[in-house]
Amino acid sequence: MILTVCLSSTLQKTVTFNKVSLTHVNRSTSYRLDASGKAVNTARVLDMLEPGVSLSLCPLGKENADLFLKLAEQDGLAVKTVMVPGFTRECLTLLDSSSHETTEIVVGEPALEFDRENTEKEFMEILQGILSGGTAPQAVVLAGSRPAIWSEDFQARISKAVVGAGVILLADFCGKDLLRTLEICTPQIIKINEEEFCSTFCYEFPVPEDKLRQLISEKSKELKNVIVITRGTDETYAACNGEFYSHPVEKVIPVNTTACGDTFNAGFIYEYLKSLNGTGNADIQGALSKGTWCAARNAESEVPGTIR
């Protein structure tokens, strides 16, 4: 079982147009609504790779939690929730069919007054119960930004609980939240994009490719872990304990590039775990290949977080 943890659950509205113009009325050709958020998208793809393999833990706004859970149920997603006041946030994706371009509009939600201490305590108790349960996960994917309603060290505390339980952690977040995490524990896998890698570790951006390869390898050797750096349409870089890897991006005609990174996470962690096979030695190249394949299939689909 793979647990995906999402602090920024989302109702994702995807609207398709023949062409989007900011100066004209735009009439859509199709519309869909999905339960989303980075780790939720990852869970959906994991269940497509192997039905029933994922479990998601995510907070939901009480006002529209029922809608989110209904959509998740339609996709066959197993979800454990912690309720917070207000609404689960909504994101809008605009698809331009003529240019094959994707635009995502994320509306910042106002911070709400609520009993944060007890809510975070409830969240951590549920997490600890999953980690110590009879069907404890092989891995946890903690992905996405930390909304302002949560404590600054919340992702770090979640990460420490996972690593402390001896469970493989894939961390897909950056900046101060990642640095706070690294002060108290080291995720076995860090996956971020090139700009996030540079800004988090105070490197100049952009970095020449040969220098970037060197920096990734050195940081991975220092942390004794796996670091994966996605680079848009350029090849993906990775390093495991200082050993460098790369994999080309599959060229496709994109329909919707939303959640390609989340879909990559699903393919990567699934193949990573599968390749361990009791040996303790993961096939990084194979995991990169599976992640790349999943991301390409997602880009070809209108549905965010899918490989079909």
Coordinates of C-alpha atoms in Angstrom, one line a residue:
M1 CA 0.0 0.0 0.0
I2 CA 1.2 3.5 -0.8
L3 CA -0.2 6.4 1.3
T4 CA -0.5 9.8 -0.3
V5 CA -0.7 12.9 2.0
C6 CA -2.2 16.1 0.6
L7 CA -2.5 19.3 2.7
S8 CA -3.9 21.2 -0.3
S9 CA -6.9 19.2 -1.4
T10 CA -8.6 20.7 -4.5
L11 CA -11.7 20.6 -6.5
Q12 CA -10.3 20.8 -10.0
K13 CA -12.4 22.3 -12.7
T14 CA -11.2 21.6 -16.2
V15 CA -12.7 23.7 -19.0
T16 CA -11.8 23.1 -22.7
F17 CA -12.0 25.8 -25.4
N18 CA -11.3 25.8 -29.1
K19 CA -9.3 29.0 -28.4
V20 CA -8.8 31.2 -25.3
S21 CA -8.7 35.0 -25.8
L22 CA -8.4 37.4 -22.9
T23 CA -10.2 40.1 -24.8
H24 CA -13.3 38.1 -26.0
V25 CA -16.1 36.0 -24.5
N26 CA -14.9 32.4 -24.4
R27 CA -17.4 29.6 -24.7
S28 CA -16.3 26.2 -23.6
T29 CA -16.6 22.9 -25.6
S30 CA -16.4 20.7 -22.5
Y31 CA -16.2 20.8 -18.7
R32 CA -15.3 18.4 -15.9
L33 CA -14.9 18.4 -12.2
D34 CA -12.5 16.1 -10.3
A35 CA -11.3 15.5 -6.8
S36 CA -7.7 16.7 -6.9
G37 CA -4.6 18.1 -5.2
K38 CA -1.1 16.8 -6.0
A39 CA -1.1 13.7 -3.8
V40 CA -4.7 12.9 -4.7
N41 CA -3.8 13.0 -8.4
T42 CA -0.9 10.6 -7.6
A43 CA -3.3 8.3 -5.8
R44 CA -5.6 8.1 -8.8
V45 CA -2.7 7.1 -11.1
L46 CA -1.4 4.5 -8.5
D47 CA -4.8 2.9 -8.5
M48 CA -4.7 2.7 -12.3
L49 CA -1.3 1.0 -12.2
E50 CA -2.6 -1.4 -9.5
P51 CA -6.2 -1.2 -8.3
G52 CA -6.6 -0.6 -4.6
V53 CA -2.9 0.1 -3.9
S54 CA -3.4 3.7 -2.7
L55 CA -4.8 5.5 0.4
S56 CA -5.1 9.3 0.6
L57 CA -5.0 11.3 3.8
C58 CA -6.2 14.9 3.3
P59 CA -8.0 17.7 5.1
L60 CA -11.2 18.9 3.6
G61 CA -13.3 22.0 4.1
K62 CA -16.6 21.1 5.7
E63 CA -18.7 23.2 3.4
N64 CA -18.0 21.1 0.3
A65 CA -16.4 18.0 1.6
D66 CA -19.3 15.8 0.5
L67 CA -18.7 16.9 -3.1
F68 CA -15.0 16.1 -2.9
L69 CA -15.7 12.7 -1.4
K70 CA -18.4 11.9 -3.9
L71 CA -16.0 12.6 -6.8
A72 CA -13.2 10.6 -5.1
E73 CA -15.6 7.6 -4.7
Q74 CA -16.5 7.8 -8.4
D75 CA -12.8 7.3 -9.1
G76 CA -12.6 4.5 -6.6
L77 CA -10.2 6.4 -4.3
A78 CA -9.8 5.4 -0.7
V79 CA -9.7 8.6 1.4
K80 CA -9.2 9.4 5.1
T81 CA -10.1 13.0 6.0
V82 CA -9.7 15.6 8.7
M83 CA -12.3 18.3 8.6
V84 CA -11.5 22.0 8.7
P85 CA -13.9 25.0 8.6
G86 CA -14.8 26.6 5.3
F87 CA -14.4 25.3 1.8
T88 CA -12.0 22.9 0.1
R89 CA -10.2 25.1 -2.4
E90 CA -11.1 25.2 -6.1
C91 CA -8.7 25.5 -9.0
L92 CA -9.6 26.2 -12.7
T93 CA -7.7 24.7 -15.6
L94 CA -8.3 26.3 -19.0
L95 CA -7.4 24.1 -22.1
D96 CA -6.8 25.8 -25.4
S97 CA -7.3 23.1 -28.1
S98 CA -5.8 25.1 -30.9
S99 CA -2.5 26.0 -29.3
H100 CA -2.3 22.9 -27.0
E101 CA -1.6 25.2 -24.1
T102 CA -2.8 24.8 -20.5
T103 CA -3.4 27.6 -18.0
E104 CA -4.2 26.9 -14.3
I105 CA -5.9 29.5 -12.1
V106 CA -5.4 29.0 -8.4
V107 CA -7.4 31.3 -6.1
G108 CA -5.7 32.0 -2.8
E109 CA -8.0 31.2 0.1
P110 CA -8.2 33.5 3.2
A111 CA -6.7 32.0 6.3
L112 CA -9.4 30.8 8.7
E113 CA -9.6 30.9 12.5
F114 CA -9.9 27.3 13.8
D115 CA -8.4 25.1 16.5
R116 CA -5.2 24.4 14.6
E117 CA -3.4 22.6 17.4
N118 CA -6.1 20.0 18.0
T119 CA -6.8 19.6 14.2
E120 CA -3.1 18.9 13.6
K121 CA -3.0 16.5 16.5
E122 CA -6.0 14.6 15.0
F123 CA -4.2 14.5 11.7
M124 CA -1.0 13.2 13.2
E125 CA -2.9 10.5 15.2
I126 CA -4.6 9.3 12.0
L127 CA -1.2 9.2 10.3
Q128 CA 0.4 7.3 13.1
G129 CA -2.4 4.8 13.1
I130 CA -1.9 4.2 9.4
L131 CA 1.9 3.9 9.8
S132 CA 1.6 1.4 12.7
G133 CA -1.4 -0.5 11.4
G134 CA -1.6 -4.1 10.2
T135 CA -1.4 -2.9 6.5
A136 CA 1.2 -0.2 7.0
P137 CA 2.3 1.5 3.8
Q138 CA 5.5 0.6 1.9
A139 CA 5.9 4.3 1.0
V140 CA 4.3 7.7 1.7
V141 CA 4.1 10.5 -1.0
L142 CA 3.9 13.9 0.7
A143 CA 3.2 16.4 -2.1
G144 CA 2.1 19.9 -2.6
S145 CA 2.3 23.3 -0.9
R146 CA 1.4 23.9 2.7
P147 CA -1.6 26.2 3.0
A148 CA -1.2 29.1 5.5
I149 CA -3.7 27.5 7.9
W150 CA -1.1 24.9 9.0
S151 CA 1.9 25.4 11.3
E152 CA 5.2 26.2 9.6
D153 CA 6.7 22.9 10.8
F154 CA 3.7 20.7 9.9
Q155 CA 5.3 19.1 6.8
A156 CA 8.5 18.5 8.7
R157 CA 6.6 16.8 11.6
I158 CA 4.7 14.6 9.1
S159 CA 8.0 13.7 7.4
K160 CA 9.7 12.8 10.6
A161 CA 6.8 10.5 11.6
V162 CA 7.1 8.7 8.3
V163 CA 10.9 8.4 8.3
G164 CA 10.8 7.5 12.0
A165 CA 8.4 4.6 11.2
G166 CA 10.9 3.2 8.7
V167 CA 8.7 3.9 5.8
I168 CA 10.0 5.3 2.5
L169 CA 9.1 8.9 2.0
L170 CA 8.9 10.7 -1.4
A171 CA 8.8 14.5 -0.6
D172 CA 7.5 16.7 -3.4
F173 CA 7.7 20.2 -1.8
C174 CA 10.3 22.8 -1.6
G175 CA 11.7 26.0 -0.1
K176 CA 11.6 26.6 3.7
D177 CA 9.3 23.6 4.3
L178 CA 11.8 21.3 2.7
L179 CA 14.7 22.9 4.6
R180 CA 12.8 22.6 7.9
T181 CA 12.3 18.9 7.1
L182 CA 16.0 18.3 6.4
E183 CA 16.8 19.8 9.8
I184 CA 15.1 16.9 11.5
C185 CA 15.0 14.0 9.0
T186 CA 15.9 13.1 5.4
P187 CA 13.3 11.9 3.0
Q188 CA 14.6 8.9 1.0
I189 CA 13.4 10.6 -2.2
I190 CA 13.1 14.3 -2.9
K191 CA 11.4 15.2 -6.2
I192 CA 11.2 18.8 -7.2
N193 CA 11.6 20.8 -10.4
E194 CA 14.8 22.5 -11.5
E195 CA 13.8 26.0 -10.3
E196 CA 12.6 24.7 -7.0
F197 CA 15.9 22.8 -6.5
C198 CA 18.0 25.9 -7.1
S199 CA 15.9 28.3 -5.0
T200 CA 15.7 25.9 -2.1
F201 CA 19.4 25.3 -1.9
C202 CA 20.5 28.8 -2.9
Y203 CA 21.9 28.0 -6.3
E204 CA 21.9 30.5 -9.2
F205 CA 19.0 29.8 -11.7
P206 CA 19.3 28.8 -14.5
V207 CA 22.3 26.6 -14.0
P208 CA 24.4 25.3 -16.9
E209 CA 23.5 21.6 -17.5
D210 CA 26.9 20.2 -16.6
K211 CA 26.9 22.3 -13.3
L212 CA 23.3 21.2 -12.5
R213 CA 24.3 17.5 -12.9
Q214 CA 27.2 18.1 -10.5
L215 CA 25.0 19.9 -8.0
I216 CA 22.3 17.2 -7.9
S217 CA 25.0 14.5 -7.5
E218 CA 26.7 16.3 -4.7
K219 CA 23.5 17.1 -2.8
S220 CA 22.3 13.5 -3.1
K221 CA 25.7 12.2 -1.9
E222 CA 25.5 14.7 1.1
L223 CA 22.0 13.7 2.0
K224 CA 22.5 10.0 1.2
N225 CA 19.2 9.8 -0.7
V226 CA 17.6 10.0 -4.1
I227 CA 17.0 13.4 -5.7
V228 CA 14.8 13.7 -8.8
I229 CA 14.7 16.9 -10.8
T230 CA 12.0 17.4 -13.5
R231 CA 12.9 20.0 -16.1
G232 CA 9.7 20.5 -18.2
T233 CA 10.4 19.3 -21.8
D234 CA 14.1 18.7 -21.0
E235 CA 15.4 15.4 -19.8
T236 CA 14.8 14.5 -16.2
Y237 CA 17.8 14.4 -13.9
A238 CA 18.3 12.2 -10.8
A239 CA 21.0 11.1 -8.4
C240 CA 21.2 8.3 -5.9
N241 CA 23.8 8.6 -3.2
G242 CA 25.9 10.7 -5.7
E243 CA 25.4 8.5 -8.7
F244 CA 23.9 10.4 -11.6
Y245 CA 21.0 9.3 -13.9
S246 CA 19.0 11.0 -16.6
H247 CA 16.0 10.1 -18.8
P248 CA 14.6 11.9 -21.9
V249 CA 11.1 13.3 -21.8
E250 CA 8.6 11.6 -24.1
K251 CA 7.5 14.0 -26.8
V252 CA 3.7 14.1 -27.2
I253 CA 1.0 16.5 -28.4
P254 CA -0.3 17.8 -25.1
V255 CA -4.0 18.1 -24.2
N256 CA -3.7 18.9 -20.5
T257 CA -0.3 19.2 -18.7
T258 CA -1.9 19.7 -15.3
A259 CA -0.8 17.0 -12.8
C260 CA 2.0 15.7 -15.0
G261 CA 4.4 16.0 -12.1
D262 CA 2.0 14.2 -9.8
T263 CA 1.5 11.4 -12.4
F264 CA 5.3 11.1 -12.7
N265 CA 5.5 10.6 -8.9
A266 CA 3.0 7.7 -9.1
G267 CA 5.0 5.9 -11.8
F268 CA 8.3 6.6 -10.2
I269 CA 7.4 5.4 -6.6
Y270 CA 5.5 2.4 -7.9
E271 CA 8.4 1.2 -10.0
Y272 CA 10.9 2.1 -7.3
L273 CA 9.1 -0.1 -4.8
K274 CA 8.5 -2.9 -7.3
S275 CA 12.2 -3.0 -8.2
L276 CA 13.4 -3.2 -4.6
N277 CA 12.0 -6.8 -4.5
G278 CA 13.6 -7.5 -1.1
T279 CA 17.1 -6.6 -2.3
G280 CA 17.2 -3.0 -1.0
N281 CA 18.6 -1.8 -4.3
A282 CA 16.1 0.2 -6.4
D283 CA 16.2 0.5 -10.2
I284 CA 16.4 4.3 -10.5
Q285 CA 16.6 4.2 -14.3
G286 CA 13.5 2.0 -14.4
A287 CA 11.7 4.2 -12.0
L288 CA 12.5 7.3 -14.1
S289 CA 11.3 5.5 -17.2
K290 CA 8.0 4.5 -15.6
G291 CA 7.5 8.0 -14.2
T292 CA 8.2 9.6 -17.6
W293 CA 5.7 7.2 -19.3
C294 CA 3.0 8.0 -16.9
A295 CA 3.5 11.8 -17.2
A296 CA 3.3 11.5 -21.0
R297 CA 0.0 9.6 -20.9
N298 CA -1.4 12.3 -18.5
A299 CA -0.4 15.1 -20.9
E300 CA -2.3 13.3 -23.7
S301 CA -5.6 13.3 -21.6
E302 CA -8.1 15.9 -20.7
V303 CA -8.4 14.4 -17.2
P304 CA -5.8 15.6 -14.6
G305 CA -4.0 12.8 -13.0
T306 CA -4.7 9.9 -15.3
I307 CA -2.8 7.4 -17.6
R308 CA -5.9 6.4 -19.7

